[in-house]
Coordinates of C-alpha atoms in Angstrom, one line a residue:
X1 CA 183.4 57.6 72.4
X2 CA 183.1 55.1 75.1
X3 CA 185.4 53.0 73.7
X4 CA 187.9 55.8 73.3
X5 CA 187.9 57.0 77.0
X6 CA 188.6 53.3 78.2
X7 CA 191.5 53.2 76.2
X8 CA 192.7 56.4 77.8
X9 CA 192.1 55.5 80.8
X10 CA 189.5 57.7 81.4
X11 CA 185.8 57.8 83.6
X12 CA 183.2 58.6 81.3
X13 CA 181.1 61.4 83.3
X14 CA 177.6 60.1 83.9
X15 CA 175.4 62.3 80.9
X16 CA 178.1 60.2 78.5
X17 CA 177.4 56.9 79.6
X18 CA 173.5 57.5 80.3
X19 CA 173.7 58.8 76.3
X20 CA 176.0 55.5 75.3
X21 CA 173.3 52.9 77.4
X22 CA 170.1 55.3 75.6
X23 CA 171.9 54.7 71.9
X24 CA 172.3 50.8 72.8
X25 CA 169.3 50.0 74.5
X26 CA 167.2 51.7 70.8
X27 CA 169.2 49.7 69.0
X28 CA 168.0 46.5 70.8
X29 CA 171.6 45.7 71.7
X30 CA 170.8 46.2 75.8
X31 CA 168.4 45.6 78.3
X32 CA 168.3 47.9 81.5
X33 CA 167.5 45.6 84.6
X34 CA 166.7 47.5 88.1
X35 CA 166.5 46.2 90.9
X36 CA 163.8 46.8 93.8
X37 CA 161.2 45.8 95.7
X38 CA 157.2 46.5 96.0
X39 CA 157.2 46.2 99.9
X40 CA 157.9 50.3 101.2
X41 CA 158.4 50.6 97.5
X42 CA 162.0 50.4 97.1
X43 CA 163.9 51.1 94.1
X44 CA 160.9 52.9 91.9
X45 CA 162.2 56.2 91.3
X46 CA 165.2 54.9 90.2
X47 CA 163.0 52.8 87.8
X48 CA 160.9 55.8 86.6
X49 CA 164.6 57.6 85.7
X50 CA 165.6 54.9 83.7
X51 CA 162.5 54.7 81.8
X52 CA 163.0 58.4 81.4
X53 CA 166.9 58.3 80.7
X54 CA 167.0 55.2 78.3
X55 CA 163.9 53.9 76.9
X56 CA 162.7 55.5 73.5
X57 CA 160.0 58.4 73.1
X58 CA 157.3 58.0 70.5
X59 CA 159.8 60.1 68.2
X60 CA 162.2 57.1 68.1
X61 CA 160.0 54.4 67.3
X62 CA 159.1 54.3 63.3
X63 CA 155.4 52.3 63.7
X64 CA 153.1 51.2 60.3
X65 CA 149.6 51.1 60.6
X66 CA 147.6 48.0 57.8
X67 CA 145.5 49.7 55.6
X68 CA 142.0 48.0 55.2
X69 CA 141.1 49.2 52.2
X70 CA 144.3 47.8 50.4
X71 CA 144.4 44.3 52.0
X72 CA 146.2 45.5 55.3
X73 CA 149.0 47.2 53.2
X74 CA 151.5 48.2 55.9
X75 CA 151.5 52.2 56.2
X76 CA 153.6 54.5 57.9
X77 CA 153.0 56.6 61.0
X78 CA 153.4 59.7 62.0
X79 CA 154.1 61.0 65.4
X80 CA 152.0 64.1 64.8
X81 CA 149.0 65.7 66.6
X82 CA 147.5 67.0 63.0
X83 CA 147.7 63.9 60.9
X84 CA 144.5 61.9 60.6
X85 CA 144.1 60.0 64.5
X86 CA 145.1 55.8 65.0
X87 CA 144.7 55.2 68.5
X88 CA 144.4 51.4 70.0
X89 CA 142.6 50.0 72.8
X90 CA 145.4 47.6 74.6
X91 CA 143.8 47.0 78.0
X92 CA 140.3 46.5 79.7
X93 CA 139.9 47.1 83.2
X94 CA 136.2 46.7 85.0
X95 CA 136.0 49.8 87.5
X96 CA 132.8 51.3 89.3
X97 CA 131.3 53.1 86.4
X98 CA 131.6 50.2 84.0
X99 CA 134.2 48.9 81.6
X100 CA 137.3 51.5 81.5
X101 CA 139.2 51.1 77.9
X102 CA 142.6 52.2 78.2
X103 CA 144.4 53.7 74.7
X104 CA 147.4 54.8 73.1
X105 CA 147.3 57.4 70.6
X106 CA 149.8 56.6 68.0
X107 CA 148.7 59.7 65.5
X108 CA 146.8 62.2 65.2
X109 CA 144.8 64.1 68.5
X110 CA 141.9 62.4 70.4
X111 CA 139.4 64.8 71.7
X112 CA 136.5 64.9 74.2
X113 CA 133.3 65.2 72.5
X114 CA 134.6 64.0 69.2
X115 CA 133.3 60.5 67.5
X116 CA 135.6 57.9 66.5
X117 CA 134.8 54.6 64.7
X118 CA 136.1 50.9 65.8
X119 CA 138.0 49.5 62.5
X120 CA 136.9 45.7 63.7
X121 CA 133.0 46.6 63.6
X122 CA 132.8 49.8 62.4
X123 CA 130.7 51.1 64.8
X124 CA 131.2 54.8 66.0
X125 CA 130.9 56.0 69.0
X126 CA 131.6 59.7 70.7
X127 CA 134.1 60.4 73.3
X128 CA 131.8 61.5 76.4
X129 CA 134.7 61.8 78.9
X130 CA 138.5 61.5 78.3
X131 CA 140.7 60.4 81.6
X132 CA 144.3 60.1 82.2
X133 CA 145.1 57.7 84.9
X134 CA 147.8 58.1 87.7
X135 CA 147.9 54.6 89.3
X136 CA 144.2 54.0 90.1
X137 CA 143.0 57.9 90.6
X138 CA 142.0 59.5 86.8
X139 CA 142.3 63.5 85.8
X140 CA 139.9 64.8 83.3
X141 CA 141.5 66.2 80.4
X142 CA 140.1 67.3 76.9
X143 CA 142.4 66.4 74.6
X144 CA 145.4 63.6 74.6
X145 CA 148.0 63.5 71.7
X146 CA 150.3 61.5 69.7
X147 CA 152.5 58.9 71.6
X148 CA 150.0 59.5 75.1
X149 CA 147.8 56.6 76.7
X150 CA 144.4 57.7 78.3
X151 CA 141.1 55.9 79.2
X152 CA 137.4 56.1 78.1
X153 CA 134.2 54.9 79.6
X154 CA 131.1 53.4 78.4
X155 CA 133.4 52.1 75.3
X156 CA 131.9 48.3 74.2
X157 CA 134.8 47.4 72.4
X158 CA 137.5 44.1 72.4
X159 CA 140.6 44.5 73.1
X160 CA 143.2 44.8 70.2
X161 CA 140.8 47.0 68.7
X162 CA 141.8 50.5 66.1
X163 CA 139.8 53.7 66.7
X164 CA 139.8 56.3 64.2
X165 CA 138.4 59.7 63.1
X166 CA 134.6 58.5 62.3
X167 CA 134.1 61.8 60.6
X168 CA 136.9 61.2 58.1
X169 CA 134.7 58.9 55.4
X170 CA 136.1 55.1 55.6
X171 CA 136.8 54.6 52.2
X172 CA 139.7 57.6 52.7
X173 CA 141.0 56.3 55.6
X174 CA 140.5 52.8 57.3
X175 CA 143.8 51.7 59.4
X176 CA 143.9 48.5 62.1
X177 CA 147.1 48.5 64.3
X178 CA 146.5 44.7 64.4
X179 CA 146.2 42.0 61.8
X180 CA 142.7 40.3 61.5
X181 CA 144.5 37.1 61.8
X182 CA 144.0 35.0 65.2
X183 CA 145.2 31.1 65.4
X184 CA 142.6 29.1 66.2
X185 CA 142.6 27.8 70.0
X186 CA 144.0 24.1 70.3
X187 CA 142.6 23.2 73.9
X188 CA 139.5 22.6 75.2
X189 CA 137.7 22.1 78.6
X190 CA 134.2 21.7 80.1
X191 CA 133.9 24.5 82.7
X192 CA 130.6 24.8 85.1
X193 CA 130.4 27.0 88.2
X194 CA 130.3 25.5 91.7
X195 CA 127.5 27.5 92.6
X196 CA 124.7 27.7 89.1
X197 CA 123.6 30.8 91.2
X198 CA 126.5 32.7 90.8
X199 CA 125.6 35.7 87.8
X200 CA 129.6 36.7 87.8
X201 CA 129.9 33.1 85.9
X202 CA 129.1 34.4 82.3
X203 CA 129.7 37.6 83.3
X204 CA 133.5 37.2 83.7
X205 CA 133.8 34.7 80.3
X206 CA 132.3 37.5 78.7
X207 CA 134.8 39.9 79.8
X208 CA 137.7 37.9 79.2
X209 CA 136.9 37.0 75.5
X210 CA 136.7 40.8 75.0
X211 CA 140.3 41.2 76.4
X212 CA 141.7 38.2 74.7
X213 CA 140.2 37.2 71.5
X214 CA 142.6 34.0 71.1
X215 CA 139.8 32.5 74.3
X216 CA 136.9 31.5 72.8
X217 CA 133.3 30.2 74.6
X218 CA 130.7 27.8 73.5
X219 CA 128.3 25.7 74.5
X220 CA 128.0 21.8 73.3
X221 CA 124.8 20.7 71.5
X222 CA 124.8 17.6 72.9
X223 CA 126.3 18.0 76.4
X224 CA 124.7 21.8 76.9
X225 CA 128.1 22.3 78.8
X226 CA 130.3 26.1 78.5
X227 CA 133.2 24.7 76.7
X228 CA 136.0 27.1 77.4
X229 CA 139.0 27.2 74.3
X230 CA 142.3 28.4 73.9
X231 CA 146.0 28.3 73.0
X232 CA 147.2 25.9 75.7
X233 CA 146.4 24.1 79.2
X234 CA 148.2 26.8 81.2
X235 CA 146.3 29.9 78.7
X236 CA 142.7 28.3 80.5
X237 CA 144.3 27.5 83.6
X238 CA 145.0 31.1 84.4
X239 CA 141.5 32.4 83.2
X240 CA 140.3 29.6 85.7
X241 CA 142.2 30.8 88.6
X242 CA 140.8 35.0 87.5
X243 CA 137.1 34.0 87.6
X244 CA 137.6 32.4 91.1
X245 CA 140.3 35.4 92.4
X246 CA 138.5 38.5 90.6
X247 CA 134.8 37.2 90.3
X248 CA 134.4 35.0 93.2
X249 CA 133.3 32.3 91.0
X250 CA 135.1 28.6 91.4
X251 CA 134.6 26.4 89.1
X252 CA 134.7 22.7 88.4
X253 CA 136.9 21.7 84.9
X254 CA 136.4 18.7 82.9
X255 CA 139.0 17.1 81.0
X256 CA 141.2 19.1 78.5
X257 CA 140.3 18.3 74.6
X258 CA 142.5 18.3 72.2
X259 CA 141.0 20.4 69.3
X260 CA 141.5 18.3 66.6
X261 CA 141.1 18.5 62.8
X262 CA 139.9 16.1 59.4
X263 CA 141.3 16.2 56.3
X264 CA 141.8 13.9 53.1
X265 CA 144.9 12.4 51.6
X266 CA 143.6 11.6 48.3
X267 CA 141.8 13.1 46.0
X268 CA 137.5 11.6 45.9
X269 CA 135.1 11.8 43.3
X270 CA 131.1 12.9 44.6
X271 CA 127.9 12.2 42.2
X272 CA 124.8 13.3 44.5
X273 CA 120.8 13.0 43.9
X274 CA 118.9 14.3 46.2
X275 CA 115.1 13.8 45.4
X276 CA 112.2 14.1 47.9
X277 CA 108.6 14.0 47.4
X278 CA 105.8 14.0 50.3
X279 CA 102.4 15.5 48.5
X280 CA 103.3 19.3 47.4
X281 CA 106.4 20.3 45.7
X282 CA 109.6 18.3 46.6
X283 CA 113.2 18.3 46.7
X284 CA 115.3 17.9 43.7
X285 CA 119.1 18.6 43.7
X286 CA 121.9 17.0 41.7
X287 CA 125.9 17.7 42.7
X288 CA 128.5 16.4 40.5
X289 CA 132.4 17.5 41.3
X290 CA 135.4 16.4 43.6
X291 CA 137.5 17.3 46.4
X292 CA 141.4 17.4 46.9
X293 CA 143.5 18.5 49.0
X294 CA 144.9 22.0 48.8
X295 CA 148.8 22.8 48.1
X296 CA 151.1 23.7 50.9
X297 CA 151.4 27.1 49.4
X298 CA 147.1 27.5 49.8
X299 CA 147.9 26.2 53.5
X300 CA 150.6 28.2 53.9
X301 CA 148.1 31.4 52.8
X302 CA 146.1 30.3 55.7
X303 CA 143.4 29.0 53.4
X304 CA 141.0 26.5 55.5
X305 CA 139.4 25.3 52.7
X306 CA 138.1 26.5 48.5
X307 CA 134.8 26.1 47.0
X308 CA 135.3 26.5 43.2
X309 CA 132.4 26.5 40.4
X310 CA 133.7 24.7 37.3
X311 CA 130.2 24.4 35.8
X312 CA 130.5 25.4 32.2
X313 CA 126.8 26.7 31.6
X314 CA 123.4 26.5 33.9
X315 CA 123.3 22.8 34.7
X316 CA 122.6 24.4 38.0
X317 CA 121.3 27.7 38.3
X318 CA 123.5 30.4 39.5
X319 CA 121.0 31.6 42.4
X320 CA 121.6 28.0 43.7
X321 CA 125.6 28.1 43.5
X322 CA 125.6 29.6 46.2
X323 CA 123.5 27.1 48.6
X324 CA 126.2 24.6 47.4
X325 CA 128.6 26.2 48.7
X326 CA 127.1 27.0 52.1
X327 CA 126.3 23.2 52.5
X328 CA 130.1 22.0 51.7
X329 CA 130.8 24.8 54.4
X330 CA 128.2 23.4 57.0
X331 CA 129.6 19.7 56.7
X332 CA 133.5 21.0 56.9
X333 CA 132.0 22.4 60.4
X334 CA 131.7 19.0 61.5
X335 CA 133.8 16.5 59.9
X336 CA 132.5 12.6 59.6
X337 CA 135.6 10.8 61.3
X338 CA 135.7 12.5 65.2
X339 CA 133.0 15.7 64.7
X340 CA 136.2 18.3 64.7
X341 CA 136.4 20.8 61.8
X342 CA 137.8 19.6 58.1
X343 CA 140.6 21.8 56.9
X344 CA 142.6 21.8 53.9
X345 CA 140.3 20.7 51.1
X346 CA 139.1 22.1 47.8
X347 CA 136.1 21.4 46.3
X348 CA 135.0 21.5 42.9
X349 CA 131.6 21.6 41.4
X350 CA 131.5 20.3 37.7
X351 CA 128.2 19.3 37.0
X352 CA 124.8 19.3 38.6
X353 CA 120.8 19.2 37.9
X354 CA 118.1 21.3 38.8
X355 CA 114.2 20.9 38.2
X356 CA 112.2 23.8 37.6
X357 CA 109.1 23.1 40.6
X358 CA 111.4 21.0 43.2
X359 CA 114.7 22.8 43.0
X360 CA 115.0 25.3 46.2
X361 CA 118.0 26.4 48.1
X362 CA 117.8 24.0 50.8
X363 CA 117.3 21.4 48.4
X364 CA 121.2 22.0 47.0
X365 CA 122.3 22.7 51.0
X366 CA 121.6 19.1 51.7
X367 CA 122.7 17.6 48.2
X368 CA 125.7 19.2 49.2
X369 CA 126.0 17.8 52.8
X370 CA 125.6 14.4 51.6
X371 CA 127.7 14.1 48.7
X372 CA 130.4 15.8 51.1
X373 CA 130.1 12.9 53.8
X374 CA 130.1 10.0 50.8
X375 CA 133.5 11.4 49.3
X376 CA 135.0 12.3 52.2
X377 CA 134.6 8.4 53.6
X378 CA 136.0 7.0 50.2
X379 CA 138.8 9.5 49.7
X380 CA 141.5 8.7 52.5
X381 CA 140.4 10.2 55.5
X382 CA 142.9 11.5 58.1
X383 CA 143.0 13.1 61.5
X384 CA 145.2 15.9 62.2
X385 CA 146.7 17.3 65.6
X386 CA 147.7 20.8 66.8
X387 CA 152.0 20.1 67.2
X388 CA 153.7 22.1 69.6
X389 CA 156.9 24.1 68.8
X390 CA 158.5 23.2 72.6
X391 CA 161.5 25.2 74.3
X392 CA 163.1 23.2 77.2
X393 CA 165.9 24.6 79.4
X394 CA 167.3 22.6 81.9
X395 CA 171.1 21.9 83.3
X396 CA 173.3 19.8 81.7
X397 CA 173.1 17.0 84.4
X398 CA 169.2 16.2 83.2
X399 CA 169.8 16.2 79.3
X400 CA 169.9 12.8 79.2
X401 CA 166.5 11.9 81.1
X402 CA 164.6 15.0 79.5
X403 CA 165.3 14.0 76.0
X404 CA 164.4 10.7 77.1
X405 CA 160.8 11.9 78.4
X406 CA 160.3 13.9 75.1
X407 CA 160.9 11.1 72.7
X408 CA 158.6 8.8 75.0
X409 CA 155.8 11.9 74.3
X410 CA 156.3 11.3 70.3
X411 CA 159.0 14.4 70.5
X412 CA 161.1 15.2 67.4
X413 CA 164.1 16.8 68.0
X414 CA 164.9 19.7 66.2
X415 CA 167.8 21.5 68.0
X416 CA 170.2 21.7 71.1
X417 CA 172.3 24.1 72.6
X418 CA 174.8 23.7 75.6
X419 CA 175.3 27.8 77.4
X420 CA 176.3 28.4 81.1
X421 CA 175.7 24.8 82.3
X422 CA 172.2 24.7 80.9
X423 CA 170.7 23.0 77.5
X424 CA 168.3 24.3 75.7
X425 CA 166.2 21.8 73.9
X426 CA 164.0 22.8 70.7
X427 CA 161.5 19.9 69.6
X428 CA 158.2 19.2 67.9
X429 CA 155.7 17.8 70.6
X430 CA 152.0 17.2 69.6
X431 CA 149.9 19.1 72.0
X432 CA 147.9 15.4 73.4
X433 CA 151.3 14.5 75.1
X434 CA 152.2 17.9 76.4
X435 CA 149.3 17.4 79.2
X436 CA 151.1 16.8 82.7
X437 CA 154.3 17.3 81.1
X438 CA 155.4 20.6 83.7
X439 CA 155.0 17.7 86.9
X440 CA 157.1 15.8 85.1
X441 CA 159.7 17.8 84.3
X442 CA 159.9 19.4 87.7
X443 CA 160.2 15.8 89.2
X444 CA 162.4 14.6 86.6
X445 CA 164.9 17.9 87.0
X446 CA 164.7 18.2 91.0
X447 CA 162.6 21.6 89.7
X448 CA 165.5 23.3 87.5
X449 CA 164.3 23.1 84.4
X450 CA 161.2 24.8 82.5
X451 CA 159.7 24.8 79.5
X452 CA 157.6 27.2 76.9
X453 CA 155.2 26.2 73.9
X454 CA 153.4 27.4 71.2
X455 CA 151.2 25.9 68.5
X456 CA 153.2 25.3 65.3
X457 CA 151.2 23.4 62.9
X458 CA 148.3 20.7 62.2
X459 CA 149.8 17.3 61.7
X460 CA 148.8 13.7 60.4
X461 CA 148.4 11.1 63.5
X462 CA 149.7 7.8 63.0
X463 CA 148.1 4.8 62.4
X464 CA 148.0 3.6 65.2
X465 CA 146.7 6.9 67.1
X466 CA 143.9 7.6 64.6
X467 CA 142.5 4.2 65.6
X468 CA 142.6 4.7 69.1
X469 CA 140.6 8.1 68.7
X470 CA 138.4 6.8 66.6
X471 CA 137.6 3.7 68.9
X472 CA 137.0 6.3 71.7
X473 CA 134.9 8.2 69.6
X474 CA 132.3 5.6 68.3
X475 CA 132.3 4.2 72.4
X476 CA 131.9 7.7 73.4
X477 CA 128.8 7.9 70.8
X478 CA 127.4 4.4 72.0
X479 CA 127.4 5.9 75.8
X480 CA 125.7 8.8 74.5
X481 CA 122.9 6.9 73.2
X482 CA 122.2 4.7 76.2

């Protein structure tokens, strides 16, 4: 139509072209850009017309929902105030009467008064009072429907998190709107508050791991330091600069750690006896089997590790399989070569012994742990790191020194492209050399160029990395025991 009125020569009137933008912009083919300005709040009517005029209503958009109860089967939605309700929390916000939990309804009708049940815990809870904010001032309303976003308070509840009818049973009817998947974080750092007096400290961490559940929060064993994790230096950076902006709380940041992960190469037999005896009954536990790594389809599945029983008959009772499997689990937690996690592996169980007075379930727990640290250290041990999938933009002039400054960070190359005098560099970068690397690029581009990141994938270190690490390590245990 559009196309027919330029070749006639023709002015479109504007209902045509607000229609011809509208049918584009669904189709993912346009993006409207206003312009304006927050000071005397310039431009934002114009703003709310276009969102009006040419972004799509909750009729446009087709949405699936994951079934629990079928493995997170993708089902559809329906944009319809009787169907069963699917509403998500997006957004936390801390406000005078507590946590405010801000939703959209995707289907169905959410009601004040009515329970509904968190799909991550299952808990239910009932809808005391139902809000729709304008800006920051709220109107009470009693019902909200499909394709609406409201608040709630007094909610404890992540966000991320599905809310559905809790008086529909949940073996009927158990949707998420997200998957239970999250990466784990790649970056650590020690984080302590300036002032130990200041309560807002682990008030705000625990706030922000309920908004954000790739930021994790820990304390070390050893150190007794809050270890802060997430996806990347910037990801901690920011919650850093919150606690001190929104909670008054500045704090003092160690080092960033490099989460890093075991594995073997090679496949390694274990034969384990564990035998105790001090006076009353002992210990007896016997673990015969081996571990191997898993296939790249297994990691692919996002498989960590397999335990697998391939004991043909009771050399080991089944009520103690079980404790086996648990004490394989609790060594992975803490692998032999640096202390990070073991990923990867599969263990199989193919023979055992048992006594009838000494045999106990903790008895097989630490059989397990042992034979576990012996094969691991005879079956080709490695140390993986978190690589980097790395976006770099900068102009043409700088290609040269850039690519230069990636390949001296250990950098592969993947792709380049050349657009509008700027080049876009795609590369592999593990995350240990990425620290620093936005000072150096600004210096190194006269601050043109930029750069994004994302975990990809665990890799192997080299050689001559893995000993490096693990002469740090052992100095770092020495120093510990001094």
């Amino acid at each position: 139509e559009i196309g027919e009125l330029f070749l006639m020569e023709e002015d479109p009137d504007v209902d045509t072209l607000r229609a011809a933008i509208r049918r584009s912009v669904l189709a993912n083919k346009f993006v409207p850009v206003f312009m304006g300005s927050a000071f005397k709040n310039k431009g934002v009517q114009p703003l709310l017309d276009g969102v009006e005029d040419y972004l799509p209503s909750p009729l446009d958009i087709k949405y699936d929902y994951l079934d629990l109860n079928q493995d997170e089967k993708p089902m559809p939605m329906v944009c319809d105030a009787d169907k069963p309700l699917v509403t998500l929390a997006f957004k936390l916000e801390e406000g005078r009467f507590g946590q405010l939990t801000y939703l959209r309804v995707y289907q169905g009708t959410l009601k004040r008064g009515m329970n509904i049940r968190n799909s991550t815990t299952n808990k239910k809870v009932k809808v005391s009072r139902l809000v729709r904010m304008h800006s920051n001032e709220m109107e009470e309303v009693d019902m909200v429907g499909p394709g609406e976003i409201c608040a709630l308070f007094g909610v404890e509840c992540n966000s991320g998190d599905t809310f559905s009818d809790a008086d529909i049973p949940i073996k009927d009817f158990n949707p998420s709107l997200m998957t239970m998947f999250v990466p784990e974080p790649v970056v650590s750092l020690a984080i302590n508050p300036k002032d130990r007096s200041n309560q807002n400290f682990s008030k705000s961490l625990q706030r922000f791991q309920r908004e954000d559940p790739t930021f994790r929060v820990s304390v070390d064993a050893e150190s007794n330091e809050t270890i802060i994790s997430g996806m990347g230096e910037l990801h901690l950076e920011v919650y850093v600069e919150r606690m001190k902006r929104e909670y008054k709380c500045e704090c003092i940041t160690g080092a960033p750690r490099v989460n890093y992960r075991e594995t073997l190469d090679s496949r390694a037999d274990f034969d384990h006896l564990h035998k105790k005896q001090s006076g009353g009954a002992g210990q007896y536990a016997k673990v015969v089997g081996y571990i191997e790594p898993l296939t790249e389809a297994e990691m692919a599945e996002g498989k960590n590790w397999v335990f697998e029983n391939g004991i043909i008959g009771n050399a080991i009772p089944p009520e103690y399989i079980s404790a086996v499997e648990k004490g394989f689990g609790e060594a992975m937690a803490e692998g032999p070569l640096l202390g990070h996690p073991v990923q990867g592996l599969r263990v199989v169980l193919t023979d055992g012994a048992a006594h009838s007075v000494d045999s106990s379930e903790m008895a097989f727990k630490i059989a397990a742990r042992n034979a576990f640290k012996e094969a691991f250290n005879k079956g080709g041990a490695v140390i993986l790191e978190p690589i980097m999938a790395v976006d770099v933009e900068v102009p043409d002039d700088y290609q040269g020194s850039v690519v230069g400054g990636l390949n001296k960070r250990r950098g592969v190359i993947q792709d380049t492209s050349a657009r509008d005098g700027y080049t876009t560099i795609r590369c592999d970068v593990p995350l240990a050399e990425m620290f620093g690397y936005s000072t150096d690029l600004r210096s190194s581009t006269q601050a043109k160029g930029e750069f994004t990141m994302e975990f990809k994938a665990h890799s192997r270190v080299p050689s001559n990395e893995q000993q490096r690490l693990l002469a740090e390590h052992a100095k770092a245990q020495e120093a510990k025991k001094k």
